[in-house]
Amino acid sequence: MPAGAAPIQLSGERRFQLLVDSIHDYAIYMLDPQGYVVSWNPGAQRLKGYSPDEIIGEHFSHFFPAEDRRDGLPQRMLAKAFKEGRYQTEGWRVRKDGSRFRASVVVDTIRDENGAHLGFAKITRDITERFEAEAALRLSEERFRLLVQGVIDYSIYLLDTDGRVTNWNAGAERMKGYTADEIVGQHFSRFYPEEDRAAGAPAHSLDTARREGRYETEGWRVRKDGTRFYASVVIDAIRNESGDLIGFAKITRDITEQRRTREALEEARIALFQSQKMEALGQLTGGIAHDFNNLLTVIVNSLDLLRRRAKDARDLRLVDNAHRAAERGARLTQQLLAFARRQALTPASHDVNTLIRGFEPILRRACGEAVALRVDLVHRPTPVEIDAPQFEAALLNLVVNARDAMPDGGRLTVASGLLEVDAERAEGWGVKPGHFVAVHVTDSGTGIAPEIVERVLEPFFTTKEMGRGTGLGLSQVYGFVRQSNGQMEIASTVGQGTTVSLYLPLGEGVVNADDAPEHGAAFGGYGTVLVVEDEPEVLEIAVELFHALGYSVLTATDGAAALDVLKRPDSIDVLFTDVVMPAGINGLDLAREACRLRPRLQVILASGYPIPATSPQLAGLANAAFITKPYRWSELAERLKSLRAGGNALE
């Protein structure tokens, strides 16, 4: 107001009219008692599109959709406002241009000081944006609710701040067995195993989610029927706009099958690693045994030659002592070769039950008086193709180990049975699927810890005290069984005992092999022998042996040099060659080429890696014999005698 100007005098009615006319966001107007418009503010014109001249005198039902007019909604509103003095609602309204908007409506009854009804005051506000936002939110919430309820493979539910269940989806009911009525309001800790509840796991999970916003874990959970399942669990803290914690969202997934798959894969990985490790150890021990056999060949035969020349009793005693030590070394290499699956086997068809019964007296003596031995054999034929003495040695090894595991006595069972091995199990074993004969040696002894079971087949690994074992017993059994196309398994529980199982392929019939022929006596030979050996010490002792047997000797240090000698016109009666030689022509190739050049040539193959007589590597070699290092001069003489008699020691 300008300085000095007199204030404008306005009546109360005029002031109110100016106030109403200045409001543009609300439609404020009056109706007479029948609902006809008698006033109209600028907010009403802006909201509904009508000017005062267009709408004053018109019935207010003009603003309602046709369906509401047909339903009598305008009349009911006025009747309710007249009766109660006020009526408030929300609904759709229609502008002049026909467009609709969502309106918040208040209708008040107007009376004079005497209570006479003068009409109605009506205030309308456009809430379309808010209504659409709320509708979108409701739709989103409904869709989310339907989504959550439609998920049956996940348990999805909410917890209050104390951990009580506030809602429950169909997946939770399917997974845990509770209906919503049974579980809403209950504490979520009831899904945990007793030992986890005692350890405070439920409280820890909520504390972590409250502190860090999220908690994720895996563990066992319990269904309503008491069964357990392995679960993947995620708990998220839920906070409002102010950051206050209002509860937790919990998602649980049953991963029992995935866990079993993971465990199976891990077991397969461990088995593969163990198999590769055993194979690597086999190659290593086989190589060591081969080299050691070369050394023993020199030692044993040098002692043989010395003994033939020694006269003094003391010298003879020293030579005999050295001989016994060398023989122990030879047995050690045979054990190493057994583990490496390179021992010379003479397989024949035998009935396992017959072998066990025939060997039972020795097994009982090995058990001693403190161990009760029980033999339980299947009442069916059990034919297998095996080397009988090696099988008996393996069985004796297992019985002695079992006896040692029961220092205070106990029970020991040797049992046989039949087992069908499917393709999956056969692949894991590294054998062909089919029927197998099972031999189980079970004791009631101290048992073996799981981490030791994994190592007991390794050569030189032993749990026995110093001086009571070389650690080659089980590895020798393992090598024998694997070389016989079978498998070996060990099951043990600490404090309860151990079962070692041998599985051997079932054969078709039983023809017990004759006993091995006795070694022939040494004899003096004559003629010329070509000795082929790359190790100088072994070559030297072989030359000495053939000289002692009456032969003239030619030598070569590799296959190529030997072929040069064979192509010369010299008379050669015998080829004596090492099988394994440096790069170039090996002993087998040399023998084949030598027989082609000299068809009447006699061949003796020598190796620290014994080759079975049935090996396809030896096919086509006529008038040939095989000898395993370390060989004795008497064995060499026997091979020569057999060849001179026209036999073939490979047949």
XYZ file of C-alpha atoms in Angstrom:
651
model
C 0.000 0.000 0.000
C 1.456 3.442 -0.929
C 2.570 5.548 2.019
C -0.234 7.793 3.277
C -2.913 5.932 1.356
C -6.047 5.062 3.252
C -6.746 1.286 3.712
C -9.400 -0.200 1.454
C -12.456 -1.189 3.334
C -13.833 -4.607 2.233
C -16.705 -6.552 3.565
C -16.123 -10.088 4.888
C -18.025 -11.570 1.965
C -15.907 -9.626 -0.519
C -12.698 -10.743 1.194
C -13.829 -14.393 0.996
C -14.720 -14.035 -2.677
C -11.258 -12.616 -3.466
C -9.660 -15.500 -1.613
C -11.656 -18.078 -3.546
C -10.999 -16.367 -6.863
C -7.243 -16.356 -6.235
C -7.058 -20.167 -5.897
C -6.186 -21.856 -9.193
C -5.287 -25.439 -8.097
C -8.703 -26.230 -6.573
C -12.154 -26.020 -8.120
C -14.274 -24.220 -5.458
C -17.885 -23.570 -6.215
C -21.404 -23.654 -4.724
C -24.446 -25.688 -5.565
C -28.062 -24.906 -4.701
C -29.992 -27.551 -2.740
C -30.856 -29.364 -6.007
C -27.222 -29.489 -7.194
C -27.146 -26.649 -9.704
C -23.995 -24.537 -9.942
C -24.445 -21.028 -8.466
C -20.775 -19.886 -8.323
C -17.535 -20.737 -10.149
C -13.954 -19.816 -9.284
C -10.960 -19.548 -11.665
C -9.587 -22.847 -10.282
C -12.806 -24.564 -11.402
C -12.534 -23.013 -14.865
C -8.886 -24.104 -15.129
C -9.614 -27.644 -13.882
C -12.810 -28.390 -15.778
C -12.582 -26.084 -18.793
C -15.918 -24.269 -18.406
C -16.274 -20.482 -18.072
C -18.757 -19.164 -15.487
C -21.223 -18.187 -18.240
C -21.142 -21.762 -19.594
C -21.677 -23.609 -16.343
C -23.555 -21.464 -13.801
C -27.106 -22.760 -13.723
C -26.109 -26.219 -14.978
C -26.430 -29.323 -12.804
C -23.146 -30.501 -11.299
C -23.763 -34.034 -12.612
C -22.459 -32.581 -15.856
C -18.950 -33.341 -14.514
C -19.611 -37.071 -13.918
C -18.946 -39.892 -16.422
C -22.090 -41.221 -18.088
C -21.914 -44.522 -16.147
C -21.899 -42.677 -12.813
C -24.854 -40.548 -13.891
C -26.799 -43.648 -14.889
C -25.949 -45.160 -11.529
C -27.284 -42.072 -9.665
C -23.978 -41.265 -8.026
C -24.407 -37.435 -8.068
C -27.741 -37.649 -6.219
C -26.367 -40.074 -3.634
C -23.438 -37.762 -2.930
C -25.733 -34.791 -2.212
C -28.075 -36.924 -0.139
C -25.204 -38.197 1.966
C -23.745 -34.695 2.403
C -27.214 -33.350 3.398
C -27.688 -36.146 5.897
C -24.190 -36.159 7.445
C -23.134 -32.585 6.766
C -20.085 -33.657 4.753
C -19.175 -36.166 2.071
C -15.647 -36.970 0.830
C -14.645 -39.310 -1.996
C -12.399 -39.936 -4.984
C -13.507 -40.719 -8.500
C -13.311 -39.997 -12.200
C -14.620 -36.676 -13.510
C -15.096 -35.278 -17.032
C -13.755 -31.998 -18.427
C -15.482 -29.867 -21.045
C -13.331 -31.431 -23.772
C -14.439 -34.921 -22.718
C -11.111 -35.943 -21.134
C -11.170 -37.563 -17.740
C -9.212 -36.813 -14.604
C -9.062 -38.356 -11.183
C -10.547 -36.062 -8.572
C -10.497 -35.746 -4.803
C -13.928 -34.329 -3.883
C -15.296 -32.769 -0.677
C -18.971 -31.729 -0.449
C -20.110 -29.702 2.614
C -23.707 -28.745 3.434
C -24.319 -24.956 3.791
C -26.934 -23.784 6.313
C -27.869 -20.322 7.616
C -27.830 -19.284 11.228
C -31.307 -20.743 11.656
C -30.270 -24.073 10.180
C -32.066 -23.648 6.931
C -30.465 -25.547 4.051
C -28.995 -23.120 1.507
C -27.010 -25.486 -0.694
C -23.601 -27.191 -0.909
C -19.940 -26.084 -1.054
C -17.867 -28.313 -3.340
C -14.091 -28.485 -3.524
C -12.430 -30.617 -6.233
C -8.696 -31.318 -6.686
C -6.991 -33.058 -9.623
C -5.105 -36.056 -8.215
C -4.575 -37.859 -11.524
C -0.770 -37.981 -11.234
C -0.875 -39.238 -7.690
C -3.578 -41.786 -8.562
C -1.641 -43.089 -11.552
C 1.545 -43.316 -9.484
C -0.282 -45.221 -6.766
C -1.962 -47.451 -9.328
C 1.396 -48.162 -10.953
C 2.819 -48.928 -7.539
C -0.096 -51.230 -6.723
C 0.302 -52.934 -10.083
C 4.030 -53.354 -9.521
C 3.433 -54.701 -6.035
C 0.782 -57.088 -7.326
C 3.026 -58.278 -10.115
C 5.874 -58.744 -7.642
C 3.554 -60.618 -5.298
C 2.410 -62.860 -8.132
C 6.011 -63.344 -9.213
C 7.159 -64.287 -5.736
C 4.166 -66.551 -5.196
C 4.720 -68.148 -8.595
C 8.321 -69.106 -7.825
C 8.321 -72.669 -6.501
C 12.036 -73.510 -6.732
C 13.068 -70.743 -4.319
C 11.889 -70.096 -0.805
C 11.257 -66.295 -0.667
C 9.873 -64.657 2.454
C 10.246 -61.680 4.789
C 11.317 -61.488 8.419
C 10.666 -58.713 10.909
C 13.575 -57.159 12.762
C 13.483 -59.937 15.374
C 13.559 -62.730 12.805
C 9.888 -63.735 12.792
C 8.331 -64.740 9.481
C 5.922 -62.107 8.102
C 5.018 -63.642 4.737
C 5.530 -66.935 2.917
C 5.635 -67.870 -0.774
C 4.647 -71.099 -2.506
C 8.308 -72.055 -2.985
C 8.876 -71.825 0.769
C 5.865 -74.060 1.409
C 7.059 -76.584 -1.179
C 10.654 -76.582 0.078
C 10.102 -76.528 3.846
C 6.677 -78.142 4.178
C 4.921 -75.415 6.205
C 1.797 -73.580 5.048
C 1.637 -69.809 5.532
C -0.854 -70.238 8.405
C 1.567 -72.591 10.180
C 4.701 -70.495 9.890
C 3.861 -66.763 9.707
C 4.707 -65.287 13.116
C 7.184 -68.090 13.951
C 10.912 -67.454 14.344
C 12.997 -68.491 11.340
C 15.510 -70.334 13.553
C 13.211 -73.367 13.466
C 14.589 -74.116 9.972
C 18.111 -74.665 11.383
C 19.456 -77.976 12.721
C 19.645 -78.215 16.489
C 23.445 -77.980 16.521
C 23.355 -74.729 14.503
C 20.766 -73.201 16.808
C 22.895 -74.129 19.806
C 25.893 -72.463 18.140
C 23.925 -69.249 17.567
C 23.917 -69.450 13.754
C 20.466 -67.788 13.242
C 21.358 -64.763 15.374
C 24.756 -64.496 13.692
C 23.166 -64.419 10.229
C 20.779 -61.583 11.182
C 23.523 -59.629 12.960
C 25.741 -59.863 9.884
C 22.917 -58.788 7.533
C 22.026 -55.908 9.907
C 25.649 -54.766 10.071
C 26.779 -55.349 6.475
C 23.473 -55.202 4.617
C 23.730 -58.767 3.324
C 24.562 -62.257 4.565
C 25.206 -65.225 2.284
C 26.050 -68.802 3.212
C 25.440 -72.496 2.553
C 24.424 -75.088 5.108
C 21.974 -77.748 6.241
C 18.356 -76.796 6.910
C 15.437 -78.787 8.341
C 11.990 -79.346 6.818
C 8.748 -79.691 8.749
C 9.013 -83.512 8.602
C 12.510 -83.394 10.124
C 14.434 -84.264 6.945
C 17.462 -82.178 6.043
C 18.437 -80.481 2.807
C 21.507 -78.489 1.838
C 20.646 -74.856 1.170
C 22.095 -71.734 -0.396
C 20.876 -68.812 1.742
C 20.869 -65.048 1.158
C 19.554 -62.571 3.759
C 19.232 -58.872 2.821
C 18.492 -56.094 5.276
C 15.451 -53.944 4.312
C 15.518 -50.257 5.296
C 13.040 -47.439 4.738
C 13.746 -44.016 3.211
C 15.132 -42.840 6.533
C 17.577 -45.723 6.741
C 15.746 -47.430 9.591
C 15.799 -51.259 9.567
C 12.289 -52.580 8.991
C 13.062 -56.279 8.393
C 14.917 -58.819 6.278
C 14.335 -60.478 2.898
C 15.370 -64.124 2.880
C 15.905 -66.323 -0.192
C 16.687 -70.022 0.181
C 17.502 -72.503 -2.586
C 17.771 -76.280 -2.233
C 21.208 -77.243 -3.619
C 21.378 -80.770 -2.225
C 21.784 -82.322 -5.684
C 24.367 -79.732 -6.722
C 26.319 -80.500 -3.550
C 26.218 -84.216 -4.288
C 27.397 -83.489 -7.833
C 30.223 -81.316 -6.525
C 31.225 -84.031 -4.074
C 31.109 -86.670 -6.822
C 33.249 -84.480 -9.081
C 35.703 -83.884 -6.252
C 35.859 -87.618 -5.530
C 36.445 -88.265 -9.219
C 39.163 -85.609 -9.289
C 40.858 -87.140 -6.247
C 40.548 -90.632 -7.759
C 42.048 -89.387 -11.038
C 44.872 -87.681 -9.178
C 45.483 -90.839 -7.146
C 45.459 -92.952 -10.311
C 47.898 -90.604 -12.036
C 50.101 -90.550 -8.960
C 50.134 -94.329 -8.737
C 50.901 -94.575 -12.447
C 53.781 -92.114 -12.064
C 55.074 -94.016 -9.048
C 54.768 -97.238 -11.036
C 56.876 -95.827 -13.853
C 59.446 -94.531 -11.372
C 59.691 -97.763 -9.374
C 59.746 -99.839 -12.548
C 62.683 -97.817 -13.831
C 64.507 -98.100 -10.529
C 63.921 -101.858 -10.428
C 65.180 -102.231 -13.988
C 68.419 -100.379 -13.204
C 68.805 -102.231 -9.905
C 68.372 -105.551 -11.718
C 71.293 -104.635 -13.949
C 73.433 -104.055 -10.850
C 72.243 -107.276 -9.242
C 73.053 -109.204 -12.403
C 76.666 -108.100 -12.074
C 76.759 -108.778 -8.314
C 75.036 -112.196 -8.338
C 77.004 -113.623 -11.210
C 80.302 -112.205 -9.956
C 79.603 -113.992 -6.671
C 78.763 -117.191 -8.556
C 82.078 -117.051 -10.410
C 83.983 -116.238 -7.224
C 82.358 -119.124 -5.388
C 83.493 -121.578 -8.065
C 87.077 -120.413 -7.549
C 87.060 -119.907 -3.781
C 88.634 -122.683 -1.675
C 88.938 -121.159 1.778
C 85.930 -121.812 4.062
C 85.936 -118.212 5.297
C 85.866 -116.892 1.736
C 83.011 -119.245 0.859
C 81.072 -118.032 3.910
C 81.549 -114.378 2.914
C 80.443 -115.130 -0.649
C 77.343 -116.948 0.650
C 76.483 -114.003 2.910
C 76.807 -111.630 -0.026
C 74.669 -114.020 -2.111
C 71.884 -113.953 0.462
C 71.959 -110.162 0.552
C 71.831 -110.037 -3.250
C 68.879 -112.433 -3.262
C 67.053 -110.163 -0.825
C 67.748 -107.311 -3.194
C 66.371 -109.379 -6.075
C 63.174 -110.052 -4.105
C 62.916 -106.327 -3.405
C 63.105 -105.536 -7.118
C 60.440 -108.149 -7.804
C 58.180 -106.381 -5.324
C 58.883 -103.078 -7.031
C 58.123 -104.618 -10.412
C 54.905 -106.084 -9.010
C 53.757 -102.604 -7.989
C 54.815 -101.242 -11.385
C 52.786 -104.071 -13.016
C 55.882 -105.306 -14.821
C 56.467 -108.594 -13.070
C 56.495 -111.740 -15.169
C 53.153 -113.483 -14.649
C 52.178 -116.936 -15.819
C 48.388 -116.660 -15.891
C 46.231 -119.770 -16.181
C 42.614 -120.584 -15.451
C 42.084 -121.267 -11.734
C 39.102 -121.410 -9.426
C 39.638 -118.774 -6.734
C 37.754 -120.781 -4.122
C 39.964 -123.826 -4.806
C 43.113 -121.727 -4.454
C 41.912 -120.237 -1.161
C 40.931 -123.636 0.287
C 44.251 -125.138 -0.688
C 46.115 -122.183 0.831
C 43.973 -122.020 3.986
C 46.390 -124.003 6.250
C 49.189 -121.518 5.512
C 46.852 -118.583 6.139
C 45.843 -120.059 9.513
C 49.464 -120.488 10.529
C 50.157 -116.895 9.484
C 47.272 -115.636 11.660
C 48.612 -117.160 14.865
C 46.572 -118.263 17.852
C 45.216 -114.832 18.832
C 43.367 -114.267 15.536
C 40.237 -116.258 14.654
C 40.231 -116.886 10.892
C 36.934 -117.521 9.099
C 36.760 -118.536 5.437
C 33.425 -117.744 3.758
C 33.365 -118.697 0.079
C 30.559 -118.230 -2.403
C 28.888 -121.491 -3.468
C 29.481 -120.952 -7.163
C 32.405 -121.495 -9.536
C 34.908 -118.630 -9.457
C 37.161 -119.107 -12.492
C 39.769 -116.432 -13.198
C 42.897 -116.104 -15.328
C 45.676 -115.452 -12.809
C 49.148 -116.464 -11.768
C 48.324 -118.802 -8.858
C 51.559 -118.350 -6.822
C 51.313 -114.567 -7.146
C 47.669 -114.678 -6.018
C 48.613 -116.763 -2.989
C 51.453 -114.364 -2.170
C 49.044 -111.408 -2.441
C 46.495 -113.130 -0.186
C 49.179 -113.960 2.366
C 50.314 -110.317 2.299
C 46.790 -109.139 3.112
C 46.332 -111.689 5.914
C 49.654 -110.758 7.534
C 48.761 -107.059 7.364
C 45.375 -107.791 8.922
C 47.012 -109.851 11.682
C 49.429 -106.995 12.454
C 46.456 -104.604 12.729
C 45.097 -106.770 15.594
C 47.997 -106.929 18.095
C 45.618 -108.102 20.847
C 43.818 -110.608 18.646
C 40.542 -110.391 16.814
C 38.499 -111.745 13.913
C 39.688 -112.102 10.335
C 37.454 -113.163 7.447
C 38.505 -114.216 3.967
C 35.430 -114.227 1.738
C 34.697 -114.595 -1.950
C 31.758 -113.442 -4.034
C 30.642 -112.391 -7.494
C 30.097 -108.821 -8.634
C 28.728 -107.325 -11.847
C 30.599 -104.127 -12.730
C 28.700 -101.694 -14.952
C 30.283 -99.418 -17.553
C 30.449 -96.359 -15.282
C 32.190 -98.190 -12.453
C 34.458 -100.032 -14.892
C 35.559 -96.730 -16.397
C 36.484 -95.468 -12.932
C 38.427 -98.673 -12.298
C 40.144 -98.601 -15.677
C 38.873 -102.104 -16.557
C 36.342 -103.633 -18.938
C 32.766 -103.966 -17.604
C 31.474 -107.427 -16.825
C 31.402 -109.996 -14.020
C 34.201 -110.107 -11.456
C 35.221 -112.444 -8.668
C 35.577 -110.501 -5.419
C 37.956 -111.581 -2.644
C 37.480 -109.677 0.635
C 39.924 -109.770 3.558
C 38.239 -108.164 6.591
C 39.740 -107.621 10.050
C 38.417 -106.209 13.311
C 41.601 -104.274 13.967
C 42.583 -100.697 14.617
C 41.494 -99.391 11.231
C 43.198 -96.823 9.021
C 42.658 -93.058 9.053
C 41.206 -91.622 5.792
C 44.323 -89.578 5.011
C 46.483 -92.719 5.367
C 44.169 -94.919 3.246
C 45.028 -92.670 0.313
C 48.722 -93.517 0.690
C 48.909 -97.159 1.748
C 49.363 -98.379 -1.832
C 52.423 -96.222 -2.392
C 55.688 -98.177 -2.404
C 57.776 -97.866 0.800
C 54.898 -96.223 2.707
C 54.272 -98.105 5.940
C 52.603 -97.444 9.279
C 54.572 -100.191 10.992
C 57.450 -99.459 13.307
C 61.002 -99.533 12.037
C 62.161 -102.983 10.999
C 58.688 -104.542 10.677
C 57.985 -103.856 7.018
C 59.334 -102.396 3.803
C 56.080 -100.759 2.756
C 55.925 -102.875 -0.403
C 53.333 -105.483 0.631
C 50.139 -103.669 -0.394
C 51.796 -102.007 -3.367
C 52.848 -105.465 -4.600
C 49.274 -106.734 -4.215
C 47.966 -103.672 -6.040
C 50.403 -104.171 -8.911
C 49.509 -107.872 -9.213
C 45.769 -107.187 -9.314
C 46.082 -104.356 -11.833
C 48.360 -106.493 -14.030
C 45.687 -109.195 -13.846
C 43.158 -106.684 -15.288
C 41.439 -106.257 -11.943
C 41.069 -103.623 -9.252
C 41.757 -103.256 -5.563
C 39.767 -101.224 -3.017
C 40.290 -100.459 0.678
C 37.504 -99.511 3.105
C 38.421 -98.744 6.701
C 37.001 -97.152 9.830
C 39.294 -96.141 12.671
C 38.687 -98.399 15.652
C 36.420 -100.789 13.737
C 38.606 -102.531 11.187
C 39.532 -102.713 7.522
C 38.345 -104.550 4.414
C 40.656 -104.989 1.435
C 38.839 -106.177 -1.677
C 40.393 -107.708 -4.781
C 38.299 -107.812 -7.956
C 39.405 -110.162 -10.731
C 37.641 -110.676 -14.098
C 35.474 -113.792 -14.103
C 36.644 -116.406 -16.603
C 34.656 -119.013 -18.497
C 36.122 -122.252 -17.148
C 38.724 -123.763 -14.862
C 41.731 -125.745 -16.018
C 44.326 -125.752 -13.261
C 47.765 -125.209 -14.728
C 50.499 -127.761 -14.182
C 53.295 -126.915 -11.843
C 56.140 -124.995 -13.376
C 58.906 -127.279 -14.663
C 61.919 -127.733 -12.480
C 65.095 -125.968 -13.452
C 67.504 -128.173 -15.357
C 71.080 -128.711 -14.306
C 73.869 -126.578 -15.604
C 75.740 -127.877 -18.574
C 78.731 -127.007 -20.627
C 77.935 -125.450 -23.992
C 79.836 -124.799 -27.163
C 79.579 -122.484 -30.145
C 79.531 -118.702 -30.459
C 77.224 -116.224 -28.771
C 76.694 -112.573 -29.674
C 76.066 -110.609 -26.458
C 74.315 -107.224 -26.942
C 74.203 -105.027 -23.802
C 74.551 -101.254 -23.357
C 75.603 -101.392 -19.664
C 79.374 -102.082 -19.531
C 79.284 -103.903 -16.170
C 76.400 -106.134 -17.250
C 78.120 -106.810 -20.599
C 81.291 -107.807 -18.788
C 79.574 -110.256 -16.443
C 77.554 -111.773 -19.316
C 80.775 -112.408 -21.247
C 82.248 -114.122 -18.175
C 79.137 -116.311 -17.777
C 79.159 -117.484 -21.403
C 82.876 -118.167 -21.200
C 82.199 -120.232 -18.082
C 79.547 -122.166 -20.023
C 82.041 -122.955 -22.787
C 81.008 -120.438 -25.451
C 83.042 -118.146 -27.632
C 81.728 -114.597 -27.240
C 81.223 -111.641 -29.600
C 79.880 -108.356 -28.196
C 77.974 -105.269 -29.284
C 76.718 -102.296 -27.259
C 73.646 -101.414 -29.337
C 71.304 -102.839 -31.962
C 72.963 -101.232 -34.968
C 76.400 -102.600 -34.041
C 74.859 -106.037 -33.449
C 73.307 -106.053 -36.943
C 76.698 -105.229 -38.421
C 78.132 -108.291 -36.655
C 75.224 -110.509 -37.751
C 75.759 -109.498 -41.379
C 79.346 -110.688 -41.277
C 80.140 -114.276 -42.285
C 81.164 -115.237 -38.718
C 79.482 -118.316 -37.292
C 76.996 -117.273 -34.560
C 74.848 -119.817 -32.737
C 73.150 -117.693 -30.069
C 72.014 -114.056 -29.856
C 71.831 -112.879 -26.221
C 70.377 -109.338 -26.154
C 69.009 -106.857 -23.656
C 65.462 -105.781 -24.548
C 65.731 -102.157 -23.405
C 68.509 -100.257 -25.140
C 69.237 -96.623 -25.985
C 67.504 -94.847 -28.859
C 67.624 -96.821 -32.037
C 67.016 -100.546 -32.464
C 65.678 -102.213 -29.296
C 66.231 -105.863 -28.393
C 62.904 -107.103 -29.805
C 63.447 -105.435 -33.183
C 67.009 -106.745 -33.219
C 65.814 -110.305 -32.485
C 63.266 -110.215 -35.322
C 65.812 -108.881 -37.826
C 68.430 -111.380 -36.612
C 66.013 -114.293 -37.131
C 65.303 -113.006 -40.612
C 69.032 -112.843 -41.412
C 69.831 -116.157 -39.688
C 66.679 -118.338 -39.478
C 68.431 -121.037 -37.380
C 69.761 -118.538 -34.827
C 68.863 -119.183 -31.181
C 67.764 -116.039 -29.274
C 67.700 -115.233 -25.572
C 66.059 -111.926 -24.565
C 67.023 -110.411 -21.198
C 65.391 -107.521 -19.347
C 64.813 -106.008 -15.943
C 61.239 -105.494 -17.165
C 59.834 -109.035 -17.347
C 57.686 -109.657 -20.420
C 54.867 -112.221 -20.184
C 55.308 -115.124 -22.561
C 51.935 -114.317 -24.104
C 52.916 -110.731 -24.926
C 52.190 -109.751 -28.550
C 55.623 -108.106 -28.591
C 57.146 -111.600 -28.790
C 54.922 -112.829 -31.610
C 56.814 -114.350 -34.529
C 59.983 -115.149 -32.595
C 60.829 -118.829 -33.092
C 63.532 -120.721 -31.185
C 63.670 -117.958 -28.569
C 63.767 -117.745 -24.787
C 63.331 -114.977 -22.219
C 65.281 -114.443 -18.990
C 64.614 -111.878 -16.264
C 67.381 -109.813 -14.698
C 69.051 -110.467 -12.365
C 69.669 -113.891 -13.903
C 71.913 -116.636 -12.522
C 74.329 -118.688 -14.567
C 72.219 -121.776 -13.788
C 69.133 -120.102 -15.261
C 71.116 -119.073 -18.300
C 72.344 -122.642 -18.713
C 68.745 -123.885 -18.488
C 67.597 -121.522 -21.248
C 70.472 -122.610 -23.489
C 69.715 -126.264 -22.798
C 66.051 -125.751 -23.746
C 66.973 -123.999 -26.978
C 69.522 -126.657 -27.932
C 66.836 -129.274 -27.397
C 64.702 -127.495 -29.982
C 62.212 -125.931 -27.554
C 60.818 -122.420 -27.531
C 60.670 -120.955 -24.011
C 58.212 -118.316 -25.242
C 55.532 -120.848 -26.057
